[in-house]
PDB file of N, CA and C in Angstrom:
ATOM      1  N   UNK A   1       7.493 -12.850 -12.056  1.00  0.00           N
ATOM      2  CA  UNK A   1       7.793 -13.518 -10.811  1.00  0.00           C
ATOM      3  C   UNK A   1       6.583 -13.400  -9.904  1.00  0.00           C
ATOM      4  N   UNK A   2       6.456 -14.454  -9.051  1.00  0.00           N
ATOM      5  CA  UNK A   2       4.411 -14.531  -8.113  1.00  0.00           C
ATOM      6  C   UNK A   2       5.379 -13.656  -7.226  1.00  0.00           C
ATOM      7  N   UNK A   3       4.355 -13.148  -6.223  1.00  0.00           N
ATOM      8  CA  UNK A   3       4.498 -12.705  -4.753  1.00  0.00           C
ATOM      9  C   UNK A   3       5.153 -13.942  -3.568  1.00  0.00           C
ATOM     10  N   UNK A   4       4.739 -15.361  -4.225  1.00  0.00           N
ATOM     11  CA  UNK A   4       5.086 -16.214  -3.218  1.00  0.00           C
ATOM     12  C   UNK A   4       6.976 -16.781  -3.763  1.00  0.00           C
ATOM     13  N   UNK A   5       7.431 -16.314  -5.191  1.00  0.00           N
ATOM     14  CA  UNK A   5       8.378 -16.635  -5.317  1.00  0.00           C
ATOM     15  C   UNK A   5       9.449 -15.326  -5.320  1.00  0.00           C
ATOM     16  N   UNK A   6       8.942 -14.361  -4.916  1.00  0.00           N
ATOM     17  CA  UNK A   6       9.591 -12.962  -4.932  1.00  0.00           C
ATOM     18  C   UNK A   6      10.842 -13.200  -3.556  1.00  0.00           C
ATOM     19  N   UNK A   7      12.172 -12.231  -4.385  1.00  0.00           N
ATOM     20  CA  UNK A   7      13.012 -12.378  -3.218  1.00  0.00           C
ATOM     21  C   UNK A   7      12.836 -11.338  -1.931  1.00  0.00           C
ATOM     22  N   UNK A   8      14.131 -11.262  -1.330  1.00  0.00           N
ATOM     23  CA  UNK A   8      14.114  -9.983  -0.548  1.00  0.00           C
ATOM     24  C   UNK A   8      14.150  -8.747  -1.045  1.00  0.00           C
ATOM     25  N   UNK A   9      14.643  -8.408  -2.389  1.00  0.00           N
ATOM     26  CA  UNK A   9      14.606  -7.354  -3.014  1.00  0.00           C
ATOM     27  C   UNK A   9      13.408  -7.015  -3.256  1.00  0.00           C
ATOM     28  N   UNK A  10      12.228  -7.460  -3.650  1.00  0.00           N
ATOM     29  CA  UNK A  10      11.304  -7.549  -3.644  1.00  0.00           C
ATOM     30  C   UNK A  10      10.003  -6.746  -2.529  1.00  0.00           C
ATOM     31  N   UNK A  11      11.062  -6.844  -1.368  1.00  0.00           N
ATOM     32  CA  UNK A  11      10.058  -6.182  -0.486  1.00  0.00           C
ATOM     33  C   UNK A  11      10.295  -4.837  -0.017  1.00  0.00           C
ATOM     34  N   UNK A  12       9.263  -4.247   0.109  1.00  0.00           N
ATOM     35  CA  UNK A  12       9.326  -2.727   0.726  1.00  0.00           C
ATOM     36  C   UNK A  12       8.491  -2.484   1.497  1.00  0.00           C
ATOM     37  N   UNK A  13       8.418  -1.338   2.156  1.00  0.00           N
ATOM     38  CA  UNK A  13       7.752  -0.919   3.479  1.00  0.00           C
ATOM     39  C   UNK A  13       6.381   0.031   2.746  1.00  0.00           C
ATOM     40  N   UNK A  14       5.311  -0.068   3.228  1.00  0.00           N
ATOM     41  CA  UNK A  14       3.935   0.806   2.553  1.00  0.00           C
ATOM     42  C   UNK A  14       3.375   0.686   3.846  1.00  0.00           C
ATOM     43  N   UNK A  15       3.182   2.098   3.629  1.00  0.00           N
ATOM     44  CA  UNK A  15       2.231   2.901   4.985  1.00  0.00           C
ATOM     45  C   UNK A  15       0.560   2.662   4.576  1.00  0.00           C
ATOM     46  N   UNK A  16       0.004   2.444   5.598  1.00  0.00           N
ATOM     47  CA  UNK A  16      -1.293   1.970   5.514  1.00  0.00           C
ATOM     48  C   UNK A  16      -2.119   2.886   6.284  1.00  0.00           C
ATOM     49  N   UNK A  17      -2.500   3.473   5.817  1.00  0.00           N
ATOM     50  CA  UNK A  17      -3.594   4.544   6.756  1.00  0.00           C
ATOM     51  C   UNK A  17      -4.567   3.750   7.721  1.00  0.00           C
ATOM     52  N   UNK A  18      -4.698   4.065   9.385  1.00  0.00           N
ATOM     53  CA  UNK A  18      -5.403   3.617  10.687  1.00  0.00           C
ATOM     54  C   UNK A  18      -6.356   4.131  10.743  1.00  0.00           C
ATOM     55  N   UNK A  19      -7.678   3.156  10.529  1.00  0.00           N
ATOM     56  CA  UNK A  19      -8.923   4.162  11.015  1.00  0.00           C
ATOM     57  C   UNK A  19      -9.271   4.415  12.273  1.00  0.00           C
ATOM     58  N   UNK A  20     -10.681   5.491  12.505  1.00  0.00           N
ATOM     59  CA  UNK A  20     -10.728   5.969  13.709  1.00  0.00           C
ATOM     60  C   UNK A  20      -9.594   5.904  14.549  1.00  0.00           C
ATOM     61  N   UNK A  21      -8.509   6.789  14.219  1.00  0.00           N
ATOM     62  CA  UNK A  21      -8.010   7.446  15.021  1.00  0.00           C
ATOM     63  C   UNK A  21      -7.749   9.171  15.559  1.00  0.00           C
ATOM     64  N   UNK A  22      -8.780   9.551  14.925  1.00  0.00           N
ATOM     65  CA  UNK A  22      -8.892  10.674  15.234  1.00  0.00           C
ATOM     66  C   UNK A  22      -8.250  11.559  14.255  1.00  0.00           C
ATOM     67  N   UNK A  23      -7.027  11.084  14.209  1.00  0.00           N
ATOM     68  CA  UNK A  23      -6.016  11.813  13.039  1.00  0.00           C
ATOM     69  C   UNK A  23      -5.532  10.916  12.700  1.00  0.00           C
ATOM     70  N   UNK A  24      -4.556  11.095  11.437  1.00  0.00           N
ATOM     71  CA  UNK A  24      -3.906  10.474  10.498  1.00  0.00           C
ATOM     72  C   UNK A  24      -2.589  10.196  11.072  1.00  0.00           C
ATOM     73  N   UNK A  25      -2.751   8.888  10.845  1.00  0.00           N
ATOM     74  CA  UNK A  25      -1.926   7.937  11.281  1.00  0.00           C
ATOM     75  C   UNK A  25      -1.677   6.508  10.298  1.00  0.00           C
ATOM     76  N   UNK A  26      -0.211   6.068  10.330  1.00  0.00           N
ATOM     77  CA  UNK A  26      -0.317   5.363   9.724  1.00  0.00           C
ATOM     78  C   UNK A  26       0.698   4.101   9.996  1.00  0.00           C
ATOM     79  N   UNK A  27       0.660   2.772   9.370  1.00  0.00           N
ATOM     80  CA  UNK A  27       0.992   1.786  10.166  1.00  0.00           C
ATOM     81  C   UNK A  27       2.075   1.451   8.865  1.00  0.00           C
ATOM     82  N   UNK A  28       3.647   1.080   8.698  1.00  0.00           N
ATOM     83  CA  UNK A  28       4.452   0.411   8.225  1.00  0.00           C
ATOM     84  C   UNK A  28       4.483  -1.198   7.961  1.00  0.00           C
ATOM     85  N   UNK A  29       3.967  -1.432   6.612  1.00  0.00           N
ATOM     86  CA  UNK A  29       3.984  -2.869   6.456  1.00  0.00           C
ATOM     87  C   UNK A  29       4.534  -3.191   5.699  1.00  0.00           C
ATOM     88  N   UNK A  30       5.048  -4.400   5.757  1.00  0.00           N
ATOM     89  CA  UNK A  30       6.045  -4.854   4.920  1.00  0.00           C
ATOM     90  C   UNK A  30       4.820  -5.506   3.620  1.00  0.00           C
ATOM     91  N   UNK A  31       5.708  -5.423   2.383  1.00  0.00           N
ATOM     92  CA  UNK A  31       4.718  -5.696   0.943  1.00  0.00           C
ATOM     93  C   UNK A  31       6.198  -6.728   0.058  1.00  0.00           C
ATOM     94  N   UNK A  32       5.506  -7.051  -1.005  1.00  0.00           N
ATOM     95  CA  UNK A  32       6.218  -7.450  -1.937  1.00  0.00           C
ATOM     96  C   UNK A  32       5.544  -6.803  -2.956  1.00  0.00           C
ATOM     97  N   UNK A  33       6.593  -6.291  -3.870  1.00  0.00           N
ATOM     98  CA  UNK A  33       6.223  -5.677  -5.667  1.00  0.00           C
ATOM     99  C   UNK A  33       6.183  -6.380  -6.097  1.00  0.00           C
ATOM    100  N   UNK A  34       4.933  -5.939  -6.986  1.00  0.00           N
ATOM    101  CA  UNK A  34       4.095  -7.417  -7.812  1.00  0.00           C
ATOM    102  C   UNK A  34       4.231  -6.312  -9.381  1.00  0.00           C
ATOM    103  N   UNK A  35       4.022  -4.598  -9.482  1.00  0.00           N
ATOM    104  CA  UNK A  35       4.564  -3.914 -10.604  1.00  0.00           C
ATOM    105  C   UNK A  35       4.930  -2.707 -10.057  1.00  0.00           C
ATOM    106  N   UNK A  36       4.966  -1.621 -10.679  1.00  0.00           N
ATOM    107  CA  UNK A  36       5.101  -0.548 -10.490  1.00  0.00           C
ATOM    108  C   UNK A  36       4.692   0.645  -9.450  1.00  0.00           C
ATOM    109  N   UNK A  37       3.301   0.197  -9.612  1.00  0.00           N
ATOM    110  CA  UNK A  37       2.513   1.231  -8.275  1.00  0.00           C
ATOM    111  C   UNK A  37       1.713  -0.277  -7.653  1.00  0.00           C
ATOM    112  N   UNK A  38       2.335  -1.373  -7.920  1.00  0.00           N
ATOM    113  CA  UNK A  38       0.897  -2.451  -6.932  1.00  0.00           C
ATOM    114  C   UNK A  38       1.801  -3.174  -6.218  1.00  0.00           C
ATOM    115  N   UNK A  39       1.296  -3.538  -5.171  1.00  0.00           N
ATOM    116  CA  UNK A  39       2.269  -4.261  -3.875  1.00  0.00           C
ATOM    117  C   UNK A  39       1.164  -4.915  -3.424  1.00  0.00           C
ATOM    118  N   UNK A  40       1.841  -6.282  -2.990  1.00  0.00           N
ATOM    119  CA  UNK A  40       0.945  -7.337  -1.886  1.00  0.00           C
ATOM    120  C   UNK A  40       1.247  -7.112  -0.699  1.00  0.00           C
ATOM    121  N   UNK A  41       0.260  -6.617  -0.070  1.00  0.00           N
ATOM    122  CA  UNK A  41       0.352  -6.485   1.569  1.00  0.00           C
ATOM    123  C   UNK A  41       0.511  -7.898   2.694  1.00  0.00           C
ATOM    124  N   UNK A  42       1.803  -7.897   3.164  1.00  0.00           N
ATOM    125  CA  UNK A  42       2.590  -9.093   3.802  1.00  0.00           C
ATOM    126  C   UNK A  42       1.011  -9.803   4.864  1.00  0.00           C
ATOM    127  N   UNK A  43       1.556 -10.753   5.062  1.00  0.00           N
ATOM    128  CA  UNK A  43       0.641 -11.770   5.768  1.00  0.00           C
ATOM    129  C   UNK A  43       0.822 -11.737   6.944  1.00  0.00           C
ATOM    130  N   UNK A  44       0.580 -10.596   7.623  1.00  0.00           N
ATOM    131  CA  UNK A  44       0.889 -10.200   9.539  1.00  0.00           C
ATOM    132  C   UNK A  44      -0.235  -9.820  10.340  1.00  0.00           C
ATOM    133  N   UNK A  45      -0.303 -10.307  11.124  1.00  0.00           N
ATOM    134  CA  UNK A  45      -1.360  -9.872  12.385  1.00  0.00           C
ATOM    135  C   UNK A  45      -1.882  -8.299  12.382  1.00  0.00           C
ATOM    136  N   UNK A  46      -3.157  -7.892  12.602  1.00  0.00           N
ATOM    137  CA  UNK A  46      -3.330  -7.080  12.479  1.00  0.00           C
ATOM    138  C   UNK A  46      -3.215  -6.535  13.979  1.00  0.00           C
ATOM    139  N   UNK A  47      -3.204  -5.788  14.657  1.00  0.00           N
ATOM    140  CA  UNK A  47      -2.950  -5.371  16.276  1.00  0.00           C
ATOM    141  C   UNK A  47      -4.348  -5.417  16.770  1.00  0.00           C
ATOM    142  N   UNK A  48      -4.774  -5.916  17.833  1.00  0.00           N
ATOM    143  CA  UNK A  48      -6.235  -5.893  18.105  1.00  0.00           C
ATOM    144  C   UNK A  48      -7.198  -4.378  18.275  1.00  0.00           C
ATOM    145  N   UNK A  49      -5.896  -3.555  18.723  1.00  0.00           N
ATOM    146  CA  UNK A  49      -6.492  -1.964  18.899  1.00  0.00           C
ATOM    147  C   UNK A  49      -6.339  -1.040  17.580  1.00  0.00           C
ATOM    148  N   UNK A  50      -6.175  -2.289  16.341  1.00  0.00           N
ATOM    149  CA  UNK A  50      -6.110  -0.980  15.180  1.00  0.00           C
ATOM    150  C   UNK A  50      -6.956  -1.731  14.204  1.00  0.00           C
ATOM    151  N   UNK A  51      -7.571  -0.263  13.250  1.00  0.00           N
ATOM    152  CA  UNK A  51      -8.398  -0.798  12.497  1.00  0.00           C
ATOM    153  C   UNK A  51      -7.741  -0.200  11.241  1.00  0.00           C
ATOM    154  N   UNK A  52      -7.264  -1.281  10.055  1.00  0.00           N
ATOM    155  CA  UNK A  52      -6.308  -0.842   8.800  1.00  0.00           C
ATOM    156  C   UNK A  52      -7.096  -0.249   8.022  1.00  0.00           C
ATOM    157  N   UNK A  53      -6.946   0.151   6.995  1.00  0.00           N
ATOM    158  CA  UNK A  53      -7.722   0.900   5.786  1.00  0.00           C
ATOM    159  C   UNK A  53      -7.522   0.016   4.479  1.00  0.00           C
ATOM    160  N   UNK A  54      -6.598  -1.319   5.077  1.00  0.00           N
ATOM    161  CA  UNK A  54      -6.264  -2.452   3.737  1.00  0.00           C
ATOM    162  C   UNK A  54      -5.766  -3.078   5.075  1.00  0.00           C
ATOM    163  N   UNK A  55      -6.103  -4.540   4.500  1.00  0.00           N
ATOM    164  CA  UNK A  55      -6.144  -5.830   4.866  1.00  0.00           C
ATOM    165  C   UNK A  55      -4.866  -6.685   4.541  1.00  0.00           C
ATOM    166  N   UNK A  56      -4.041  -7.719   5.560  1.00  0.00           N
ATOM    167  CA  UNK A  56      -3.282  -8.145   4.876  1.00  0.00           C
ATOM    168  C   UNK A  56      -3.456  -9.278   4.040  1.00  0.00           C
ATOM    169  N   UNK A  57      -2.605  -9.315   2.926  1.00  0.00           N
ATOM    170  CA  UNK A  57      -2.760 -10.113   1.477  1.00  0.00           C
ATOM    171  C   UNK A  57      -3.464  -9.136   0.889  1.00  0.00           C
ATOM    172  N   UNK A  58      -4.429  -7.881   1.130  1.00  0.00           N
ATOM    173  CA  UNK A  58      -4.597  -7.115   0.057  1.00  0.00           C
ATOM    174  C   UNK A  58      -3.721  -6.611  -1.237  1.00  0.00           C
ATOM    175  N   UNK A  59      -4.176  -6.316  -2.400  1.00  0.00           N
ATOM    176  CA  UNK A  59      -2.768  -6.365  -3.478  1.00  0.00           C
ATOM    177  C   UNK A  59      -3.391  -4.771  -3.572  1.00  0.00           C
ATOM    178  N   UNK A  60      -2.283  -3.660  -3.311  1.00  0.00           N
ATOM    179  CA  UNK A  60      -2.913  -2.233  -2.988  1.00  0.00           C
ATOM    180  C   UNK A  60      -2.275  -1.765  -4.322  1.00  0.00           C
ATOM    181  N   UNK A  61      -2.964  -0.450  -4.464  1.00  0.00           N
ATOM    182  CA  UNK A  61      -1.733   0.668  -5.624  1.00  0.00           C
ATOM    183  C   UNK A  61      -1.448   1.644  -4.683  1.00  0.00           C
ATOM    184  N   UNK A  62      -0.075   2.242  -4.986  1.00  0.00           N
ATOM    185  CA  UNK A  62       0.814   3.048  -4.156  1.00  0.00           C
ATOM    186  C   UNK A  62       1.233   4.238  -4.912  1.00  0.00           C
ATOM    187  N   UNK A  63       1.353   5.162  -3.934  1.00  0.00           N
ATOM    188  CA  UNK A  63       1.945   6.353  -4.399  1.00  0.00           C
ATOM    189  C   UNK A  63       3.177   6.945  -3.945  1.00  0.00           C
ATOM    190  N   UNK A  64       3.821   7.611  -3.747  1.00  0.00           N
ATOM    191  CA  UNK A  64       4.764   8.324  -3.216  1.00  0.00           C
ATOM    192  C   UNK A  64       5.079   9.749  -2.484  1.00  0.00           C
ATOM    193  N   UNK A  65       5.136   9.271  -1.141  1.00  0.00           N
ATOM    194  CA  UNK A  65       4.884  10.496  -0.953  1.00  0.00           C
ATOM    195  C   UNK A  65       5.809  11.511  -0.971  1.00  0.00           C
ATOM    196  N   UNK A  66       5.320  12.844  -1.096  1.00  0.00           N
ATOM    197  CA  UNK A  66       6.240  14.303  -1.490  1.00  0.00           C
ATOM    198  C   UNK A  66       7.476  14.131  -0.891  1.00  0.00           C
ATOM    199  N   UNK A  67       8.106  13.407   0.015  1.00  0.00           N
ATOM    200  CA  UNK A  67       9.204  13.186   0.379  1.00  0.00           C
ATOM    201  C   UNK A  67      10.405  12.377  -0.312  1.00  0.00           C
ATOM    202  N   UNK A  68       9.663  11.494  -1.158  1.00  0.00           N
ATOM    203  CA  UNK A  68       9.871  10.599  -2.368  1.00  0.00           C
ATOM    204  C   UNK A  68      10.668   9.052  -1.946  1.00  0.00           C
ATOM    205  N   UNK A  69      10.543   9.161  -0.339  1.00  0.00           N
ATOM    206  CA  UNK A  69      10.739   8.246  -0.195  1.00  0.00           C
ATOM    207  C   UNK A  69       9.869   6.942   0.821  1.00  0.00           C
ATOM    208  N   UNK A  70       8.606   7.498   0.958  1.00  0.00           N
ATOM    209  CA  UNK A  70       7.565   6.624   1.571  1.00  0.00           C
ATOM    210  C   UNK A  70       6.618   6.006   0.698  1.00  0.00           C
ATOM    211  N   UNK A  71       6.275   5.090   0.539  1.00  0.00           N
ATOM    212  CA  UNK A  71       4.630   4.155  -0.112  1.00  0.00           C
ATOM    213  C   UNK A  71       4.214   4.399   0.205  1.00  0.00           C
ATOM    214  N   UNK A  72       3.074   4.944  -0.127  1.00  0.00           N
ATOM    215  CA  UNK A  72       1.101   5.388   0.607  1.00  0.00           C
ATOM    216  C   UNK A  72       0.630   4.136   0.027  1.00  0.00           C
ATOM    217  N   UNK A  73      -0.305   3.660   1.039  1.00  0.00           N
ATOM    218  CA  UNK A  73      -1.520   2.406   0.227  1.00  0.00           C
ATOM    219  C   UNK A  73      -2.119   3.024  -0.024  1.00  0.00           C
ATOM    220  N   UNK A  74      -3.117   3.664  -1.122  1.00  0.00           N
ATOM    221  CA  UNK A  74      -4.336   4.528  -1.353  1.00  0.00           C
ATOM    222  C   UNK A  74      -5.125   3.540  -2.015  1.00  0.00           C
ATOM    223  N   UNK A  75      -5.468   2.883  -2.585  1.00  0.00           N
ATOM    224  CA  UNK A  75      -6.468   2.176  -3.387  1.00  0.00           C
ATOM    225  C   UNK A  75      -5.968   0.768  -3.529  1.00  0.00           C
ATOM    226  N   UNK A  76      -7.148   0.074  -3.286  1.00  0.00           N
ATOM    227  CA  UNK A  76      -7.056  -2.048  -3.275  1.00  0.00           C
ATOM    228  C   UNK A  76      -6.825  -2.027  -4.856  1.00  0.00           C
ATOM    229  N   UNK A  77      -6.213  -2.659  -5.648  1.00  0.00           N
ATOM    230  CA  UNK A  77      -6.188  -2.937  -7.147  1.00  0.00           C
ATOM    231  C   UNK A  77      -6.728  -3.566  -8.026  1.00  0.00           C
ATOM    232  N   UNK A  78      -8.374  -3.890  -7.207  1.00  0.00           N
ATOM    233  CA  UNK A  78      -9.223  -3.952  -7.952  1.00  0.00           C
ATOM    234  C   UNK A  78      -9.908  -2.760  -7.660  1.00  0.00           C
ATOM    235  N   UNK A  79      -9.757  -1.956  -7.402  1.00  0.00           N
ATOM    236  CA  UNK A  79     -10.655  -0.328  -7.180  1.00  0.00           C
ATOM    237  C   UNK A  79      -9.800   0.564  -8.108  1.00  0.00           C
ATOM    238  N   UNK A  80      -8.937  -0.391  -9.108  1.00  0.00           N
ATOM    239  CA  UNK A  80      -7.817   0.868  -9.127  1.00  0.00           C
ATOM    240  C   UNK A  80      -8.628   1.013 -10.833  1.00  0.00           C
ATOM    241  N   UNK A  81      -8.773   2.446 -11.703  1.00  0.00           N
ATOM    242  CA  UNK A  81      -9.231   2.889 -12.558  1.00  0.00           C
ATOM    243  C   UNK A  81      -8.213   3.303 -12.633  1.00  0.00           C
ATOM    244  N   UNK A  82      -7.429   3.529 -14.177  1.00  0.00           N
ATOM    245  CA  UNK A  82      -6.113   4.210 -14.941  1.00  0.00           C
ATOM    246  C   UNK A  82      -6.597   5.156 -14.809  1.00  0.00           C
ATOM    247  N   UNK A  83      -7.625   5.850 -15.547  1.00  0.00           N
ATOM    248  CA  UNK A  83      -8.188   7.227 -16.017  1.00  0.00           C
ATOM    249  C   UNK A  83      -7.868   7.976 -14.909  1.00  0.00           C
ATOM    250  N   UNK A  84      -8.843   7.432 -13.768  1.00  0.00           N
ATOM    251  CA  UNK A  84      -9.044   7.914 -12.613  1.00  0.00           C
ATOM    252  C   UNK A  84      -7.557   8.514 -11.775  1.00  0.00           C
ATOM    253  N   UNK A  85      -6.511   7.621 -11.722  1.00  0.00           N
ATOM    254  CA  UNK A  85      -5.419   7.336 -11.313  1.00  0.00           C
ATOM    255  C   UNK A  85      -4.370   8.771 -11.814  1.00  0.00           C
ATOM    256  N   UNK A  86      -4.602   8.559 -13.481  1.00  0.00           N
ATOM    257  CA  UNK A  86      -3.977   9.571 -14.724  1.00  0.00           C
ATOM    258  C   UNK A  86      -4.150  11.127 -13.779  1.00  0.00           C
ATOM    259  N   UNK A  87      -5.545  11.186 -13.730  1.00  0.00           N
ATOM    260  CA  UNK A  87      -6.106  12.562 -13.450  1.00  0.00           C
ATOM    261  C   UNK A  87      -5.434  12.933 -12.090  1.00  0.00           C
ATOM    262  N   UNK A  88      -5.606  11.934 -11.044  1.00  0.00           N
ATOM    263  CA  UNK A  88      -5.254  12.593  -9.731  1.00  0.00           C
ATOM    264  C   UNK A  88      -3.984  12.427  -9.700  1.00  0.00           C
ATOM    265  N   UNK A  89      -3.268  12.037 -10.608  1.00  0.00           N
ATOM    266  CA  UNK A  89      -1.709  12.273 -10.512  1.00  0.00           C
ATOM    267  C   UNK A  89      -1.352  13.344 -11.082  1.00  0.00           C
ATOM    268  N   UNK A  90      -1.695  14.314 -12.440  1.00  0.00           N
ATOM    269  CA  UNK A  90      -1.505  15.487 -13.019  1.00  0.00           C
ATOM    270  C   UNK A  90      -1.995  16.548 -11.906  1.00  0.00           C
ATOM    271  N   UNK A  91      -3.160  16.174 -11.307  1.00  0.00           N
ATOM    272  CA  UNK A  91      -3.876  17.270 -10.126  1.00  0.00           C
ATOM    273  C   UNK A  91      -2.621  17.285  -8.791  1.00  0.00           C
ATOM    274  N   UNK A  92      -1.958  16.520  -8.613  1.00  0.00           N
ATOM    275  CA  UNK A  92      -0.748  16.957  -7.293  1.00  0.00           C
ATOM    276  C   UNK A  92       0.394  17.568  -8.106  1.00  0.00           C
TER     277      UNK A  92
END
């Protein structure tokens, strides 16, 4: 199924890390699942006073955080390496 024919089930919320803000902070965007760990980042305005760490329409890979119920954006999915991915998932 594309991202442009995906339903509402389809979408979930992925936290996007804010740069320069001093500390970690992070912004709730709505995505559509495209597989497993990769989501398309929704087509929304970015706020003029924030600077994202992913772009929207970026297609990100996601993780989960220790709470098991938040999306992290960590890597665009063309940056994304399995190997790479394999390792820092056995290392948490």
């Amino acid at each position: 199924m594309s991202a442009a024919t995906a339903s509402s089930t389809d979408l979930a919320t992925v936290f996007v890390r804010l740069l320069d803000e001093g500390t970690d902070v992070w912004r709730p965007v709505q995505a559509h699942r495209l597989g497993e760990t990769t989501y398309r980042l929704a087509d929304e305005s970015v706020p003029e006073d924030e600077a994202w760490s992913f772009q929207p329409g970026d297609i990100v890979v996601v993780e989960q955080r220790q709470d098991g119920q938040s999306l992290i954006a960590v890597a665009r999915a063309m940056d994304f390496d399995e190997r790479s991915w394999a390792s820092r998932r056995m290392a948490s």
